[in-house]
mmCIF file with all atom_site columns, C-alpha atoms in Angstrom:
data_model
loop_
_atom_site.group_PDB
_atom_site.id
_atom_site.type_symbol
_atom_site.label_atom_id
_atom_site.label_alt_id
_atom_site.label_comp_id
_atom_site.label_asym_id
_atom_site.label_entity_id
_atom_site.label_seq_id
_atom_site.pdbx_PDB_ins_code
_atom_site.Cartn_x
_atom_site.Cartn_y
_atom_site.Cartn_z
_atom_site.occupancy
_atom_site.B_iso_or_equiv
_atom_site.pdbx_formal_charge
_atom_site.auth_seq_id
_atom_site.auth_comp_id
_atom_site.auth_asym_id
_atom_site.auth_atom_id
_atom_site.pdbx_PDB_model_num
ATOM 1   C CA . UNK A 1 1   ? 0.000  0.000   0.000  1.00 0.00 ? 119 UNK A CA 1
ATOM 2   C CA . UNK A 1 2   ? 3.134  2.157   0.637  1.00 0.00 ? 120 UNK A CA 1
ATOM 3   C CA . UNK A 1 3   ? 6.428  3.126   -0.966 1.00 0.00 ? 121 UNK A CA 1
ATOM 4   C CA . UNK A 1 4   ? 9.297  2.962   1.818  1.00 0.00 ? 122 UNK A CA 1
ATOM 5   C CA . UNK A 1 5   ? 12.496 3.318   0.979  1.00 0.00 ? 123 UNK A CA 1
ATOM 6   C CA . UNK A 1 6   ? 15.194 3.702   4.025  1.00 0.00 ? 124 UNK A CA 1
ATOM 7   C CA . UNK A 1 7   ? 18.805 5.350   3.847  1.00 0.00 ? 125 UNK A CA 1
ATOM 8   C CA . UNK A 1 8   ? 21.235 6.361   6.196  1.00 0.00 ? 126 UNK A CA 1
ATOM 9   C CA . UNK A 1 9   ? 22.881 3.451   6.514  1.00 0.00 ? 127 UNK A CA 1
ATOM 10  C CA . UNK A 1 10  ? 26.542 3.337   7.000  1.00 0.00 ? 128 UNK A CA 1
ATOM 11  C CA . UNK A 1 11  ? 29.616 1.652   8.775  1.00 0.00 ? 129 UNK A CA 1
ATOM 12  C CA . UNK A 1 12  ? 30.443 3.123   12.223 1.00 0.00 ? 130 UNK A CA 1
ATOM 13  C CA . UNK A 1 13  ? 32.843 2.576   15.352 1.00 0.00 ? 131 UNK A CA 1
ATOM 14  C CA . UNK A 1 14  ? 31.325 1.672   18.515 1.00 0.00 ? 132 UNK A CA 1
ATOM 15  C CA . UNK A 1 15  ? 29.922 4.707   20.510 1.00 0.00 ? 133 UNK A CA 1
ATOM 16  C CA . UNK A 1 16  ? 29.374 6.342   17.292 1.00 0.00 ? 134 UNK A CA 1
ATOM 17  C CA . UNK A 1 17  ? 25.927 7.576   15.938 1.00 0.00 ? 135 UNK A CA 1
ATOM 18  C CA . UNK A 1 18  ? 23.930 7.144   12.923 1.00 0.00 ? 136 UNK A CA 1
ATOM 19  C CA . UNK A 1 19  ? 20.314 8.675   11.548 1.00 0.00 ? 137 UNK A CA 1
ATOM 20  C CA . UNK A 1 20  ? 18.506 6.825   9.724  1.00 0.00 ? 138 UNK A CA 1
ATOM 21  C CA . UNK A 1 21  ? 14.937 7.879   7.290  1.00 0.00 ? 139 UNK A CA 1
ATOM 22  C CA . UNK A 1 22  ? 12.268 6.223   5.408  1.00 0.00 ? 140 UNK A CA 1
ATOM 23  C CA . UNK A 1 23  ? 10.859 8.477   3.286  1.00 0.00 ? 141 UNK A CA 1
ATOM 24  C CA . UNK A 1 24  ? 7.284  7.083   2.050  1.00 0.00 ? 142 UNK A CA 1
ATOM 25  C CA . UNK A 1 25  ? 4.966  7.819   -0.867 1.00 0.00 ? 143 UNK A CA 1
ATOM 26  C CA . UNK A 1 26  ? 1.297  7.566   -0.738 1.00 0.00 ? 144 UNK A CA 1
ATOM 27  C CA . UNK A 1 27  ? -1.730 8.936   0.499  1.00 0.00 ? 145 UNK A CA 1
ATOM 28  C CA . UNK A 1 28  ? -1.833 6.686   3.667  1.00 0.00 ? 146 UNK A CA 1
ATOM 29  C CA . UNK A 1 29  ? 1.796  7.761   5.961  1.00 0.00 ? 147 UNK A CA 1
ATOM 30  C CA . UNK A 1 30  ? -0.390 9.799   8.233  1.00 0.00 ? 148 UNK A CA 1
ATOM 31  C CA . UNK A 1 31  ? -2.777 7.206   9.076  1.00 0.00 ? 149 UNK A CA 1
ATOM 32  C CA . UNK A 1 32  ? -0.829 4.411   10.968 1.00 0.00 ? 150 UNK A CA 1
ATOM 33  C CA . UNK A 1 33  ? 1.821  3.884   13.004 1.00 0.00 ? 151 UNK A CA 1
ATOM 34  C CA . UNK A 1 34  ? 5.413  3.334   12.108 1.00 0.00 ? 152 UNK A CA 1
ATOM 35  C CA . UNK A 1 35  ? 8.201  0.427   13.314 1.00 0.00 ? 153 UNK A CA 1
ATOM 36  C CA . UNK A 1 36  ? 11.275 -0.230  12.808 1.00 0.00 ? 154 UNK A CA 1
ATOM 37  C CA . UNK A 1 37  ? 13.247 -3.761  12.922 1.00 0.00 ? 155 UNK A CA 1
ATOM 38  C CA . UNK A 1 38  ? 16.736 -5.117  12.336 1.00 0.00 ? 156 UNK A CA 1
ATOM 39  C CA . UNK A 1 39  ? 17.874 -8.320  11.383 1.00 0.00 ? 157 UNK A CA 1
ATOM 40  C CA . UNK A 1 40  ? 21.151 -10.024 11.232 1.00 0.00 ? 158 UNK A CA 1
ATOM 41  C CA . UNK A 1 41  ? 22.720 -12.810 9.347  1.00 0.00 ? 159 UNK A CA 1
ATOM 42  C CA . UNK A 1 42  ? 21.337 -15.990 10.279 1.00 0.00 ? 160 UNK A CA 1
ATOM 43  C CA . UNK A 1 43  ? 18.690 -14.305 12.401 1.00 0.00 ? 161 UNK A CA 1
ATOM 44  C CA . UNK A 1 44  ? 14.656 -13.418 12.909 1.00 0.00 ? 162 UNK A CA 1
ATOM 45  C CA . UNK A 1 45  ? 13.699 -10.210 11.853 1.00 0.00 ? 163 UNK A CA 1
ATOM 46  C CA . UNK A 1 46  ? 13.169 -8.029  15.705 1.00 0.00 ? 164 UNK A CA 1
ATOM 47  C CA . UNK A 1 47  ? 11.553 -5.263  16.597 1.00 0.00 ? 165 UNK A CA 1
ATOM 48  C CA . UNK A 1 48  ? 13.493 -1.691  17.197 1.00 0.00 ? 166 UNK A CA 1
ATOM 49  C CA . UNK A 1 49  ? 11.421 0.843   17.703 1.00 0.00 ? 167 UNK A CA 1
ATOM 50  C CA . UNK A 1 50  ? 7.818  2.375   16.900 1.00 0.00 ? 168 UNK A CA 1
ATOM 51  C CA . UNK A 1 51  ? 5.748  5.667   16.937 1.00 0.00 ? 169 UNK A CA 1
ATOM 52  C CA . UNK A 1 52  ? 2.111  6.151   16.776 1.00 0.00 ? 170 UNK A CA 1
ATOM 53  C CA . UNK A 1 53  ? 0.496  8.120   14.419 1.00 0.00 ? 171 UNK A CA 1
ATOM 54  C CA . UNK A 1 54  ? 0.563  11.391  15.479 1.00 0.00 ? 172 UNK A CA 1
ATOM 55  C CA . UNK A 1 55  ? 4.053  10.966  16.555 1.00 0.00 ? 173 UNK A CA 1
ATOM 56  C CA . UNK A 1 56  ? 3.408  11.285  20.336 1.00 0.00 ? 174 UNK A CA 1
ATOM 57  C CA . UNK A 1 57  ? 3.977  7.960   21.410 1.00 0.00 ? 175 UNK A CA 1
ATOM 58  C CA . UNK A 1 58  ? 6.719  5.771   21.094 1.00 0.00 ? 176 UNK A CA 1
ATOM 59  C CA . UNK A 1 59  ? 8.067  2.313   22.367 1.00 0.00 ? 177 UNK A CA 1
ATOM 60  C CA . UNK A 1 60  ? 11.031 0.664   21.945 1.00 0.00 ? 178 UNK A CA 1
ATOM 61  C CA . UNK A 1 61  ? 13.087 -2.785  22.574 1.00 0.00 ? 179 UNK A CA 1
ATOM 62  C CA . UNK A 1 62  ? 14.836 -3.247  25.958 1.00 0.00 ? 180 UNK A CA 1
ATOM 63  C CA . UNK A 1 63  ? 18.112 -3.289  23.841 1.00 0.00 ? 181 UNK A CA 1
ATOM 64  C CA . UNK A 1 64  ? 17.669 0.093   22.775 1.00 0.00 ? 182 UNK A CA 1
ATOM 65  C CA . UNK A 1 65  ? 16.320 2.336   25.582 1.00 0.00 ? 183 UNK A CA 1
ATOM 66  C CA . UNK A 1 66  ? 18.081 5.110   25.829 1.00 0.00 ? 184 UNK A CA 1
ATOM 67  C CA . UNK A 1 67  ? 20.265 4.758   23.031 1.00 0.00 ? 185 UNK A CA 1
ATOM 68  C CA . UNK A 1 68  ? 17.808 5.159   20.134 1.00 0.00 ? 186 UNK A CA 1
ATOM 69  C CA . UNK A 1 69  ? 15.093 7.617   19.444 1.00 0.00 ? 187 UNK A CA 1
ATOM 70  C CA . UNK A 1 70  ? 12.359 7.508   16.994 1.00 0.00 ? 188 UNK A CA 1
ATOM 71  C CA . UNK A 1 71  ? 10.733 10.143  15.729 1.00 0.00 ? 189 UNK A CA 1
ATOM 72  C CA . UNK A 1 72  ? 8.383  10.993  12.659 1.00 0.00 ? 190 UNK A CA 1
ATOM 73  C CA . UNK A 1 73  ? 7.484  14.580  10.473 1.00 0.00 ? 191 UNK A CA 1
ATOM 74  C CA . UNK A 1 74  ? 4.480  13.566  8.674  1.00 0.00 ? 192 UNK A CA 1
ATOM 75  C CA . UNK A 1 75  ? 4.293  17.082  6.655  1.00 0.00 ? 193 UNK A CA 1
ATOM 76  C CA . UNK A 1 76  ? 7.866  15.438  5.055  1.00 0.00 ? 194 UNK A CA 1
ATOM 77  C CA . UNK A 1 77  ? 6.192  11.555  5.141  1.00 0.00 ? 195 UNK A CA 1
ATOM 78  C CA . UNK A 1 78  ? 9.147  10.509  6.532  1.00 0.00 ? 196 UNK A CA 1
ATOM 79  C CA . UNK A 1 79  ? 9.738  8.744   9.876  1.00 0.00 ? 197 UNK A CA 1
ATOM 80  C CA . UNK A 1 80  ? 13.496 9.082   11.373 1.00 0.00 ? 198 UNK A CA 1
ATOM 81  C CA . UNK A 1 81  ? 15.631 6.408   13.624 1.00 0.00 ? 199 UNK A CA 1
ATOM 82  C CA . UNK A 1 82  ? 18.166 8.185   15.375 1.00 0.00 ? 200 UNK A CA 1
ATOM 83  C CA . UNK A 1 83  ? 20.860 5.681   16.789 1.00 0.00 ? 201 UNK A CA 1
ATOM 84  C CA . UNK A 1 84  ? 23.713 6.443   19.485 1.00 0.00 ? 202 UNK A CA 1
ATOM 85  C CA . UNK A 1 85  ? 26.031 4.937   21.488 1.00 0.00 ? 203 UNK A CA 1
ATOM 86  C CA . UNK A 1 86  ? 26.470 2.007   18.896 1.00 0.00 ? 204 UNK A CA 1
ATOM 87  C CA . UNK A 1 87  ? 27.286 -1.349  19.731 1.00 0.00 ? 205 UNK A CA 1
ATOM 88  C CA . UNK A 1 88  ? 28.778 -4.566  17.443 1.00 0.00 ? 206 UNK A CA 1
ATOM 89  C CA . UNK A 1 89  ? 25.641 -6.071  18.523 1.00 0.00 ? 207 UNK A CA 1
ATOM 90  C CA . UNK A 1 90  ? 23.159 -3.678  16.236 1.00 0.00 ? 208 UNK A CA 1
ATOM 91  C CA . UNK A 1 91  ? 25.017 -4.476  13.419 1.00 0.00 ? 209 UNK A CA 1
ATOM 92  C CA . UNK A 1 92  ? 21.966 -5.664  11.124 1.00 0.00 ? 210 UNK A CA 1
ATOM 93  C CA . UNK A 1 93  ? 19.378 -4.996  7.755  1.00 0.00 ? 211 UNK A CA 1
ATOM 94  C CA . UNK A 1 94  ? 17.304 -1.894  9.301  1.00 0.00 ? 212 UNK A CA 1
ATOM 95  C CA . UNK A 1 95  ? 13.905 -2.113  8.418  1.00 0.00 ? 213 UNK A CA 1
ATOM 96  C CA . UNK A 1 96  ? 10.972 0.168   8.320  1.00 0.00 ? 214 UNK A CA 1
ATOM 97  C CA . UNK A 1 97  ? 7.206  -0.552  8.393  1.00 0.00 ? 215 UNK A CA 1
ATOM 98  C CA . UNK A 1 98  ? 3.633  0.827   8.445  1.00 0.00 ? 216 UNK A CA 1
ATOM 99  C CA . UNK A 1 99  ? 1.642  -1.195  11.294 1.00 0.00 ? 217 UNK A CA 1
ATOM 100 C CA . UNK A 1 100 ? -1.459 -2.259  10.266 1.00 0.00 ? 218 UNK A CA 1
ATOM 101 C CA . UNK A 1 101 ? -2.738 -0.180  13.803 1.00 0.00 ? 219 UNK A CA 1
ATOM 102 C CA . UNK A 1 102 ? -3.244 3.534   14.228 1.00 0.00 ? 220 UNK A CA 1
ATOM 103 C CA . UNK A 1 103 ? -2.361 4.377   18.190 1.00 0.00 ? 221 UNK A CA 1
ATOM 104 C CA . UNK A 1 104 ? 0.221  1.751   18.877 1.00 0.00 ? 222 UNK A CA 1
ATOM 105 C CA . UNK A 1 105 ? 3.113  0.285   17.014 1.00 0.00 ? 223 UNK A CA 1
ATOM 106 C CA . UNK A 1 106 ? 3.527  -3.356  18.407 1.00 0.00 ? 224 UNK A CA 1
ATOM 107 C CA . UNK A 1 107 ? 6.167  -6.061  18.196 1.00 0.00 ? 225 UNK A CA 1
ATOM 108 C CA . UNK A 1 108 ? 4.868  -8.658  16.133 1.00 0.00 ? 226 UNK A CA 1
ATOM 109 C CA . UNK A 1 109 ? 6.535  -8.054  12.668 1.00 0.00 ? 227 UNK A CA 1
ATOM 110 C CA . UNK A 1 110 ? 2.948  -9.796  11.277 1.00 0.00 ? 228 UNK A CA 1
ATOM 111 C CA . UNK A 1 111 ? 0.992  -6.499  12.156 1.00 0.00 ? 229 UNK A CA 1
ATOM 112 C CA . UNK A 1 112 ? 3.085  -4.256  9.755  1.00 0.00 ? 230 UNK A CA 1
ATOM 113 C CA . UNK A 1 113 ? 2.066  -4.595  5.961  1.00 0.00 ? 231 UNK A CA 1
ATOM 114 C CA . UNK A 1 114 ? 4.372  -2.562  4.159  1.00 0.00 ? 232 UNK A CA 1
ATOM 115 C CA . UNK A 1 115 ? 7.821  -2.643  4.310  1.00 0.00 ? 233 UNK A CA 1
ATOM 116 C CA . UNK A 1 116 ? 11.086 -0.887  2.329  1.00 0.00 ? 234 UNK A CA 1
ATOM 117 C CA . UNK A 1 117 ? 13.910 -2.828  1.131  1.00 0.00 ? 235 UNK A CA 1
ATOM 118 C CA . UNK A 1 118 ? 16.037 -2.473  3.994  1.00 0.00 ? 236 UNK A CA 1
ATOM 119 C CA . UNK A 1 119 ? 20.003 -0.423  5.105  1.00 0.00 ? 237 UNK A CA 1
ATOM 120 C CA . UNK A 1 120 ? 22.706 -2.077  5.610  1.00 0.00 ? 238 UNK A CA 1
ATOM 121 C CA . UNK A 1 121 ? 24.363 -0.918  9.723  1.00 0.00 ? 239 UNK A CA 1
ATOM 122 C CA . UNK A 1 122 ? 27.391 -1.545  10.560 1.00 0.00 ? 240 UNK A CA 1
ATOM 123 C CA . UNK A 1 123 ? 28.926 -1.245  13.994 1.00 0.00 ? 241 UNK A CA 1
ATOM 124 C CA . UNK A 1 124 ? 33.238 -2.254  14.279 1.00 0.00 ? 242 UNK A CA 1
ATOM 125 C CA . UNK A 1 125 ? 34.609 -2.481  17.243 1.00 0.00 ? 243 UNK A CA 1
#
């Protein structure tokens, strides 16, 4: 139903930072909320972080609390993952997704319906 298409992507040192965007096309951005996953080599696709549709409310893994913050401008249709204080360990394919769900962007990869193609992070140590 939507065109998303991340970037931002890069190779980093650990403690170093990285923003990432998916921009979307299409008449439906505002309406739901917004995840993003990660998933390494060899491993299931996880949950990162969402925002609800209005932008006000926002979850995130355990892994990343406090060290990533999502964020969305839905006047640019684009929906923001700012990283910090990168480890080795969230070296993986970022992801982003519209949820099938207005108010709350949950875990289960199943409830998102659109998805982009995926950057490639890097974290050496």
């Amino acid at each position: 139903q939507v065109q998303l298409v991340e970037s931002g992507g890069g190779l980093v040192q650990t403690g170093g930072s990285l923003r990432l965007s998916c921009a979307a096309s299409g008449r439906t951005f505002n309406s739901y909320a917004m995840g993003w996953f990660r998933q390494a080599p060899g491993k299931e696709r996880l949950f990162v972080a969402g925002i609800n549709r209005g932008g006000g409310s926002t979850n995130y893994a355990d892994s990343v609390k406090g060290r990533f913050t999502i964020s969305r401008d839905n006047a640019e249709n684009t929906v923001y993952l700012q990283m910090n204080s990168l480890k080795p360990e969230d070296t993986a394919v970022y992801y982003c997704a519209s949820s099938i769900y207005y108010y709350q962007a949950t875990e289960n990869l199943h409830e998102y319906n659109s998805w982009g193609q995926g950057t490639q992070v890097t974290v050496s140590s």
